[in-house]
């Protein structure tokens, strides 16, 4: 298996060279209107997905790579919670080459799980090969992608297509959140949570308000180059989100960054806490007290703290959207912080070091 020609980034235009981060900043700020279309697309897709997902005893397996594996983790938790189905999240490459270690013989049984493949590009080799192999074995495949003309969209029985989430930048921002909002709305609809679905219609305005209220403060934190270590804490469905924003910090600013479920941080990783450490807590509602206690303990050990949550946090959403429908609100300000740290370090978040927009491999 050799790494074939990556999707070569086009040489930067004069203009792009002159304005590093131009695309990423725009893509982060444009998320509210992208989420509006994601909500609409999810509403339209609900009947076909309801038919394709079969009965509620059928397990669901979400796969993706990098950001879209983290999205799979978050989506698996959302569908578990909102549709009471048995769900799994597996990295595309693992599904392809280590399936038995992750799923035993689950995909060999008669009532095969439905595979939901998530990919911004719809071209990532591991994801495409995993889908093809599953279909060859008679499995049903659904897809979520920002590229309707992609190979993945063509392979899937049903696809949630979100072209408005397309972006120039390599590091995913609005592409990720468009697919997250779309899957969150689908899970609400499929689980019959009408009130939740209605409340989710307020997500775009809530995001706009957050960027206006807290953009300057999170930009300042991003520009504080005394900070060197970043730990993103998130539990339940917020763990996938914490993993994604941790990857953003890594990809955009080349910083040491790691995600943990909240209480896990005490079991070893907290040894790394010092005055150059920033702990970012994606607070839940149901367990906020325990989570805040972790942040308080680390602050006492010298760490800086940034907490985000509906209320009683440094960044408060005040969205009045139930917890199962407001996960997307953790994303924009943390993407914004990572982007400004990148710029403060003289990097270009539009073109992260070593990265390409799509990984293509020779897997034959
Ligand atoms: C997956 C991915 C991204 C990563 C980088 C390379 O792409 O691994 O998560 O940030 O851009 O590709 P996709 O399958 O979601 O298009």
CSV table of C-alpha atoms and ligand atoms in Angstrom, one decimal:
chain,number,residue,atom,x,y,z
A,1,UNK,CA,0.0,0.0,0.0
A,2,UNK,CA,1.7,3.2,-1.0
A,3,UNK,CA,0.7,6.8,-0.6
A,4,UNK,CA,-0.3,8.0,-4.1
A,5,UNK,CA,-0.2,11.5,-5.3
A,6,UNK,CA,-2.1,13.5,-2.7
A,7,UNK,CA,-4.7,16.0,-3.9
A,8,UNK,CA,-2.0,18.6,-4.8
A,9,UNK,CA,-2.8,22.0,-3.3
A,10,UNK,CA,-2.8,24.5,-6.0
A,11,UNK,CA,0.1,26.9,-5.7
A,12,UNK,CA,-1.1,29.9,-3.5
A,13,UNK,CA,-2.3,32.8,-5.5
A,14,UNK,CA,-0.7,36.2,-5.0
A,15,UNK,CA,-3.8,37.3,-3.1
A,16,UNK,CA,-3.9,34.3,-0.8
A,17,UNK,CA,-0.2,34.7,0.0
A,18,UNK,CA,-0.9,38.3,1.0
A,19,UNK,CA,-3.8,37.5,3.4
A,20,UNK,CA,-3.1,34.3,5.4
A,21,UNK,CA,-6.2,32.9,7.0
A,22,UNK,CA,-8.5,34.8,4.6
A,23,UNK,CA,-10.5,31.7,3.8
A,24,UNK,CA,-10.6,30.1,7.2
A,25,UNK,CA,-11.8,33.3,8.9
A,26,UNK,CA,-14.6,33.7,6.3
A,27,UNK,CA,-15.5,30.0,6.6
A,28,UNK,CA,-15.8,30.2,10.4
A,29,UNK,CA,-17.9,33.4,10.3
A,30,UNK,CA,-20.2,32.0,7.6
A,31,UNK,CA,-21.3,29.0,9.7
A,32,UNK,CA,-24.7,30.5,10.8
A,33,UNK,CA,-26.1,30.6,7.2
A,34,UNK,CA,-24.5,27.2,6.4
A,35,UNK,CA,-26.3,25.7,9.4
A,36,UNK,CA,-29.6,27.1,8.1
A,37,UNK,CA,-29.2,25.1,4.9
A,38,UNK,CA,-28.0,22.1,6.8
A,39,UNK,CA,-31.3,22.2,8.9
A,40,UNK,CA,-33.3,22.4,5.7
A,41,UNK,CA,-31.4,19.6,3.9
A,42,UNK,CA,-31.9,17.4,7.0
A,43,UNK,CA,-35.6,18.0,7.0
A,44,UNK,CA,-35.9,17.1,3.3
A,45,UNK,CA,-33.8,13.9,3.8
A,46,UNK,CA,-35.7,12.6,6.8
A,47,UNK,CA,-38.3,10.4,5.0
A,48,UNK,CA,-35.7,8.6,2.8
A,49,UNK,CA,-33.4,8.1,5.8
A,50,UNK,CA,-36.2,6.8,8.0
A,51,UNK,CA,-37.0,4.2,5.2
A,52,UNK,CA,-33.3,3.3,4.7
A,53,UNK,CA,-32.4,2.9,8.4
A,54,UNK,CA,-34.9,0.1,8.8
A,55,UNK,CA,-36.2,-1.1,12.2
A,56,UNK,CA,-34.8,0.3,15.4
A,57,UNK,CA,-33.1,-3.0,16.3
A,58,UNK,CA,-30.7,-2.5,13.4
A,59,UNK,CA,-27.4,-1.2,14.7
A,60,UNK,CA,-25.7,1.8,13.1
A,61,UNK,CA,-22.0,2.1,12.3
A,62,UNK,CA,-20.6,5.6,11.6
A,63,UNK,CA,-17.2,5.8,9.9
A,64,UNK,CA,-14.9,8.7,8.8
A,65,UNK,CA,-11.3,9.8,8.9
A,66,UNK,CA,-9.6,12.5,11.0
A,67,UNK,CA,-12.2,15.2,11.6
A,68,UNK,CA,-15.0,13.0,10.2
A,69,UNK,CA,-14.0,10.2,12.5
A,70,UNK,CA,-14.5,12.6,15.4
A,71,UNK,CA,-17.8,13.6,13.8
A,72,UNK,CA,-18.7,9.9,13.7
A,73,UNK,CA,-18.0,9.7,17.5
A,74,UNK,CA,-20.4,12.7,18.1
A,75,UNK,CA,-23.0,11.4,15.7
A,76,UNK,CA,-23.0,7.9,17.2
A,77,UNK,CA,-23.6,9.4,20.6
A,78,UNK,CA,-26.4,11.6,19.2
A,79,UNK,CA,-28.2,8.7,17.5
A,80,UNK,CA,-27.7,6.6,20.6
A,81,UNK,CA,-29.4,9.2,22.7
A,82,UNK,CA,-32.1,10.5,20.3
A,83,UNK,CA,-33.1,7.3,18.5
A,84,UNK,CA,-32.2,4.6,21.2
A,85,UNK,CA,-30.3,2.6,18.6
A,86,UNK,CA,-27.2,0.6,19.2
A,87,UNK,CA,-24.4,2.7,17.5
A,88,UNK,CA,-20.7,2.5,16.8
A,89,UNK,CA,-18.0,4.9,15.5
A,90,UNK,CA,-15.0,3.4,13.8
A,91,UNK,CA,-12.2,5.2,11.8
A,92,UNK,CA,-12.4,4.4,8.1
A,93,UNK,CA,-9.0,2.7,8.0
A,94,UNK,CA,-9.8,0.6,11.0
A,95,UNK,CA,-13.2,-0.5,9.5
A,96,UNK,CA,-11.3,-1.5,6.4
A,97,UNK,CA,-8.3,-3.4,8.0
A,98,UNK,CA,-9.2,-4.2,11.7
A,99,UNK,CA,-12.9,-4.6,11.6
A,100,UNK,CA,-13.1,-7.7,13.8
A,101,UNK,CA,-11.1,-6.0,16.6
A,102,UNK,CA,-13.7,-3.2,16.6
A,103,UNK,CA,-16.9,-5.0,15.8
A,104,UNK,CA,-16.4,-8.8,16.3
A,105,UNK,CA,-18.7,-10.6,13.9
A,106,UNK,CA,-21.4,-7.9,14.0
A,107,UNK,CA,-21.2,-7.2,10.3
A,108,UNK,CA,-21.4,-10.9,9.4
A,109,UNK,CA,-24.8,-11.5,11.0
A,110,UNK,CA,-28.0,-11.7,9.0
A,111,UNK,CA,-29.4,-8.4,10.3
A,112,UNK,CA,-26.5,-6.4,9.1
A,113,UNK,CA,-25.9,-2.9,10.6
A,114,UNK,CA,-26.5,0.1,8.4
A,115,UNK,CA,-23.2,1.8,7.6
A,116,UNK,CA,-23.2,5.7,7.6
A,117,UNK,CA,-20.0,7.0,6.0
A,118,UNK,CA,-19.1,10.7,6.7
A,119,UNK,CA,-16.7,12.6,4.5
A,120,UNK,CA,-16.3,16.3,3.6
A,121,UNK,CA,-14.7,15.5,0.2
A,122,UNK,CA,-16.5,12.1,-0.4
A,123,UNK,CA,-13.1,11.0,-1.9
A,124,UNK,CA,-11.0,9.8,1.1
A,125,UNK,CA,-9.6,6.4,0.0
A,126,UNK,CA,-10.2,4.5,3.3
A,127,UNK,CA,-13.8,5.6,3.5
A,128,UNK,CA,-14.5,4.8,-0.2
A,129,UNK,CA,-12.9,1.4,0.0
A,130,UNK,CA,-14.7,0.6,3.3
A,131,UNK,CA,-18.0,1.5,1.7
A,132,UNK,CA,-17.3,-0.5,-1.4
A,133,UNK,CA,-16.3,-3.6,0.6
A,134,UNK,CA,-19.4,-3.3,2.8
A,135,UNK,CA,-21.7,-3.1,-0.2
A,136,UNK,CA,-20.0,-6.1,-1.8
A,137,UNK,CA,-21.0,-8.0,1.3
A,138,UNK,CA,-24.6,-6.9,0.9
A,139,UNK,CA,-24.5,-4.1,3.5
A,140,UNK,CA,-26.6,-0.9,3.3
A,141,UNK,CA,-24.7,2.3,3.0
A,142,UNK,CA,-25.8,5.9,3.7
A,143,UNK,CA,-23.5,8.9,3.3
A,144,UNK,CA,-23.0,12.5,4.6
A,145,UNK,CA,-20.8,14.7,2.4
A,146,UNK,CA,-20.4,18.3,1.2
A,147,UNK,CA,-19.7,17.1,-2.4
A,148,UNK,CA,-22.9,15.8,-4.2
A,149,UNK,CA,-20.8,14.7,-7.2
A,150,UNK,CA,-18.3,12.7,-5.1
A,151,UNK,CA,-17.6,9.0,-5.4
A,152,UNK,CA,-19.1,8.5,-1.9
A,153,UNK,CA,-22.4,10.1,-2.8
A,154,UNK,CA,-22.5,7.9,-5.9
A,155,UNK,CA,-22.0,4.7,-3.8
A,156,UNK,CA,-24.6,5.4,-1.1
A,157,UNK,CA,-28.2,4.4,-1.2
A,158,UNK,CA,-29.2,7.7,0.5
A,159,UNK,CA,-27.0,10.7,1.1
A,160,UNK,CA,-27.3,13.9,3.2
A,161,UNK,CA,-25.7,16.4,0.8
A,162,UNK,CA,-24.5,19.7,2.2
A,163,UNK,CA,-22.8,21.7,-0.6
A,164,UNK,CA,-23.0,24.9,1.3
A,165,UNK,CA,-20.5,23.5,3.7
A,166,UNK,CA,-17.8,23.4,1.0
A,167,UNK,CA,-14.6,25.3,1.9
A,168,UNK,CA,-11.3,26.4,0.5
A,169,UNK,CA,-9.3,25.7,3.7
A,170,UNK,CA,-7.7,22.3,4.4
A,171,UNK,CA,-8.7,22.2,8.1
A,172,UNK,CA,-12.4,21.5,8.3
A,173,UNK,CA,-14.6,24.2,10.0
A,174,UNK,CA,-18.0,24.9,8.3
A,175,UNK,CA,-17.9,21.6,6.5
A,176,UNK,CA,-17.6,19.7,9.8
A,177,UNK,CA,-20.3,21.8,11.5
A,178,UNK,CA,-22.7,21.6,8.6
A,179,UNK,CA,-22.5,17.8,8.7
A,180,UNK,CA,-22.8,17.8,12.5
A,181,UNK,CA,-25.9,20.1,12.4
A,182,UNK,CA,-27.4,18.0,9.6
A,183,UNK,CA,-26.9,14.7,11.5
A,184,UNK,CA,-28.1,16.3,14.8
A,185,UNK,CA,-31.3,17.5,13.1
A,186,UNK,CA,-31.8,14.1,11.4
A,187,UNK,CA,-31.4,12.3,14.7
A,188,UNK,CA,-34.0,14.7,16.3
A,189,UNK,CA,-36.5,14.1,13.5
A,190,UNK,CA,-35.9,10.3,13.3
A,191,UNK,CA,-36.3,10.0,17.1
A,192,UNK,CA,-39.6,12.0,17.0
A,193,UNK,CA,-38.2,14.9,19.1
A,194,UNK,CA,-40.3,17.6,17.4
A,195,UNK,CA,-39.9,20.2,20.2
A,196,UNK,CA,-36.1,19.7,20.1
A,197,UNK,CA,-36.1,20.0,16.3
A,198,UNK,CA,-38.0,23.3,16.5
A,199,UNK,CA,-35.6,24.7,19.1
A,200,UNK,CA,-32.7,23.7,16.8
A,201,UNK,CA,-34.0,26.2,14.2
A,202,UNK,CA,-32.5,28.9,16.6
A,203,UNK,CA,-28.9,27.5,16.2
A,204,UNK,CA,-27.8,30.0,13.4
A,205,UNK,CA,-28.8,33.1,15.4
A,206,UNK,CA,-27.3,31.6,18.6
A,207,UNK,CA,-24.0,31.1,16.7
A,208,UNK,CA,-24.1,34.7,15.4
A,209,UNK,CA,-24.7,36.0,18.9
A,210,UNK,CA,-21.8,33.9,20.3
A,211,UNK,CA,-19.3,35.1,17.7
A,212,UNK,CA,-20.3,38.7,18.3
A,213,UNK,CA,-20.3,38.4,22.1
A,214,UNK,CA,-17.1,36.3,22.6
A,215,UNK,CA,-15.1,36.6,19.4
A,216,UNK,CA,-12.7,39.3,20.8
A,217,UNK,CA,-12.1,37.4,24.0
A,218,UNK,CA,-11.4,34.0,22.3
A,219,UNK,CA,-9.2,35.8,19.7
A,220,UNK,CA,-7.2,37.3,22.6
A,221,UNK,CA,-6.7,33.8,24.1
A,222,UNK,CA,-5.7,32.5,20.7
A,223,UNK,CA,-3.1,35.3,20.4
A,224,UNK,CA,-1.6,34.7,23.9
A,225,UNK,CA,1.7,33.0,22.8
A,226,UNK,CA,2.6,32.3,26.5
A,227,UNK,CA,0.2,29.4,26.2
A,228,UNK,CA,1.8,26.2,24.9
A,229,UNK,CA,-0.4,23.2,25.9
A,230,UNK,CA,-4.1,22.8,25.2
A,231,UNK,CA,-6.4,20.2,26.6
A,232,UNK,CA,-10.0,20.0,25.4
A,233,UNK,CA,-12.3,18.3,27.9
A,234,UNK,CA,-15.7,17.0,26.8
A,235,UNK,CA,-17.9,14.1,28.0
A,236,UNK,CA,-20.6,12.2,26.3
A,237,UNK,CA,-21.4,13.6,22.8
A,238,UNK,CA,-19.0,16.5,23.6
A,239,UNK,CA,-16.1,14.1,23.5
A,240,UNK,CA,-16.2,13.8,19.7
A,241,UNK,CA,-16.5,17.6,19.6
A,242,UNK,CA,-13.6,18.1,22.0
A,243,UNK,CA,-11.5,15.7,19.7
A,244,UNK,CA,-12.4,17.8,16.7
A,245,UNK,CA,-11.5,21.2,18.1
A,246,UNK,CA,-8.3,19.7,19.6
A,247,UNK,CA,-7.4,18.6,16.0
A,248,UNK,CA,-8.2,22.2,14.8
A,249,UNK,CA,-5.7,23.6,17.3
A,250,UNK,CA,-3.1,21.1,16.1
A,251,UNK,CA,-3.7,21.5,12.4
A,252,UNK,CA,-4.0,25.3,12.3
A,253,UNK,CA,-1.4,26.3,14.9
A,254,UNK,CA,0.9,23.4,15.2
A,255,UNK,CA,0.4,23.3,19.0
A,256,UNK,CA,0.5,20.4,21.4
A,257,UNK,CA,-3.3,19.6,22.0
A,258,UNK,CA,-5.2,16.7,23.3
A,259,UNK,CA,-8.9,15.8,24.1
A,260,UNK,CA,-10.1,13.9,27.2
A,261,UNK,CA,-13.4,13.0,28.8
A,262,UNK,CA,-13.6,15.3,31.8
A,263,UNK,CA,-12.9,13.0,34.7
A,264,UNK,CA,-10.2,11.1,32.8
A,265,UNK,CA,-8.0,14.2,32.9
A,266,UNK,CA,-7.2,13.5,36.6
A,267,UNK,CA,-5.9,10.0,35.8
A,268,UNK,CA,-2.5,11.0,34.6
A,269,UNK,CA,-2.8,13.7,32.0
A,270,UNK,CA,-3.1,16.4,34.6
A,271,UNK,CA,0.6,15.9,35.4
A,272,UNK,CA,1.2,18.1,32.3
A,273,UNK,CA,-0.5,21.1,33.8
A,274,UNK,CA,1.6,24.2,34.2
A,275,UNK,CA,1.3,28.0,33.8
A,276,UNK,CA,1.5,27.6,30.0
A,277,UNK,CA,-1.5,25.3,29.9
A,278,UNK,CA,-5.0,26.2,28.7
A,279,UNK,CA,-7.8,23.9,29.7
A,280,UNK,CA,-10.9,24.3,27.5
A,281,UNK,CA,-14.0,22.7,29.1
A,282,UNK,CA,-17.0,21.8,26.9
A,283,UNK,CA,-19.4,21.8,29.9
A,284,UNK,CA,-22.5,19.6,29.9
A,285,UNK,CA,-25.7,20.4,31.7
A,286,UNK,CA,-26.4,17.2,33.6
A,287,UNK,CA,-22.9,16.9,35.1
A,288,UNK,CA,-21.7,20.5,35.1
A,289,UNK,CA,-20.7,20.5,38.8
A,290,UNK,CA,-18.4,17.6,38.5
A,291,UNK,CA,-16.9,19.0,35.3
A,292,UNK,CA,-16.4,22.4,36.8
A,293,UNK,CA,-14.6,20.8,39.8
A,294,UNK,CA,-12.0,19.4,37.4
A,295,UNK,CA,-11.4,22.9,35.9
A,296,UNK,CA,-11.2,24.5,39.3
A,297,UNK,CA,-8.6,21.9,40.5
A,298,UNK,CA,-6.5,22.5,37.4
A,299,UNK,CA,-6.7,26.3,37.8
A,300,UNK,CA,-5.4,25.8,41.3
A,301,UNK,CA,-2.4,24.0,39.7
A,302,UNK,CA,-1.7,27.0,37.6
A,303,UNK,CA,-3.7,26.3,34.4
A,304,UNK,CA,-5.7,28.9,32.5
A,305,UNK,CA,-9.3,28.0,32.0
A,306,UNK,CA,-11.9,28.5,29.3
A,307,UNK,CA,-15.3,27.0,29.9
A,308,UNK,CA,-18.2,26.9,27.4
A,309,UNK,CA,-21.7,25.9,28.3
A,310,UNK,CA,-25.4,27.0,28.4
A,311,UNK,CA,-25.0,28.9,31.6
A,312,UNK,CA,-22.4,29.6,34.4
A,313,UNK,CA,-19.4,29.4,32.1
A,314,UNK,CA,-16.9,31.9,30.7
A,315,UNK,CA,-18.6,31.5,27.3
A,316,UNK,CA,-22.4,31.2,27.9
A,317,UNK,CA,-24.6,30.1,25.1
A,318,UNK,CA,-27.9,31.3,26.6
A,319,UNK,CA,-29.5,29.6,23.6
A,320,UNK,CA,-32.5,28.0,25.3
A,321,UNK,CA,-31.9,25.0,23.0
A,322,UNK,CA,-32.0,21.7,24.8
A,323,UNK,CA,-28.6,20.0,25.4
A,324,UNK,CA,-29.2,17.3,22.7
A,325,UNK,CA,-29.5,20.0,20.0
A,326,UNK,CA,-26.9,22.6,20.8
A,327,UNK,CA,-23.6,20.7,20.5
A,328,UNK,CA,-22.7,22.8,17.4
A,329,UNK,CA,-22.4,25.9,19.5
A,330,UNK,CA,-19.1,24.7,21.1
A,331,UNK,CA,-17.4,24.8,17.6
A,332,UNK,CA,-17.2,28.3,16.1
A,333,UNK,CA,-15.4,30.2,19.0
A,334,UNK,CA,-12.8,27.4,19.4
A,335,UNK,CA,-12.2,27.2,15.7
A,336,UNK,CA,-11.8,31.0,15.8
A,337,UNK,CA,-9.3,30.8,18.7
A,338,UNK,CA,-7.2,28.2,16.9
A,339,UNK,CA,-7.2,30.3,13.7
A,340,UNK,CA,-6.0,33.4,15.6
A,341,UNK,CA,-3.3,31.4,17.3
A,342,UNK,CA,-2.1,30.3,13.9
A,343,UNK,CA,-2.0,33.8,12.6
A,344,UNK,CA,-0.2,35.1,15.8
A,345,UNK,CA,2.5,32.4,15.2
A,346,UNK,CA,2.9,33.7,11.6
A,347,UNK,CA,1.4,30.6,10.1
A,348,UNK,CA,-1.4,30.4,7.5
A,349,UNK,CA,-4.4,28.4,8.8
A,350,UNK,CA,-5.7,28.1,5.2
A,351,UNK,CA,-2.7,25.9,4.3
A,352,UNK,CA,-1.7,23.8,7.4
A,353,UNK,CA,1.8,22.4,7.5
A,354,UNK,CA,2.1,18.9,6.0
A,355,UNK,CA,-1.6,18.6,5.3
A,356,UNK,CA,-3.7,18.2,2.1
A,357,UNK,CA,-7.4,18.5,1.8
A,358,UNK,CA,-7.9,14.8,0.8
A,359,UNK,CA,-5.8,11.7,1.6
A,360,UNK,CA,-5.7,9.4,-1.4
A,361,UNK,CA,-3.9,6.0,-1.0
A,362,UNK,CA,-3.2,3.1,-3.3
A,363,UNK,CA,-5.1,0.5,-1.2
A,364,UNK,CA,-5.3,-2.2,-3.9
B,1,LIG,C1,-10.8,13.6,6.1
B,1,LIG,C2,-9.5,14.3,6.5
B,1,LIG,C3,-9.7,15.5,7.3
B,1,LIG,C4,-8.4,16.2,7.6
B,1,LIG,C5,-7.6,16.5,6.4
B,1,LIG,C6,-7.4,15.2,5.5
B,1,LIG,O1,-11.3,14.2,5.0
B,1,LIG,O2,-8.7,13.4,7.3
B,1,LIG,O3,-10.4,15.2,8.5
B,1,LIG,O4,-8.6,17.4,8.4
B,1,LIG,O5,-8.3,17.5,5.7
B,1,LIG,O6,-8.7,14.6,5.3
B,1,LIG,P1,-12.8,13.8,4.5
B,1,LIG,O7,-13.0,12.3,4.3
B,1,LIG,O8,-13.8,14.3,5.6
B,1,LIG,O9,-12.9,14.6,3.2
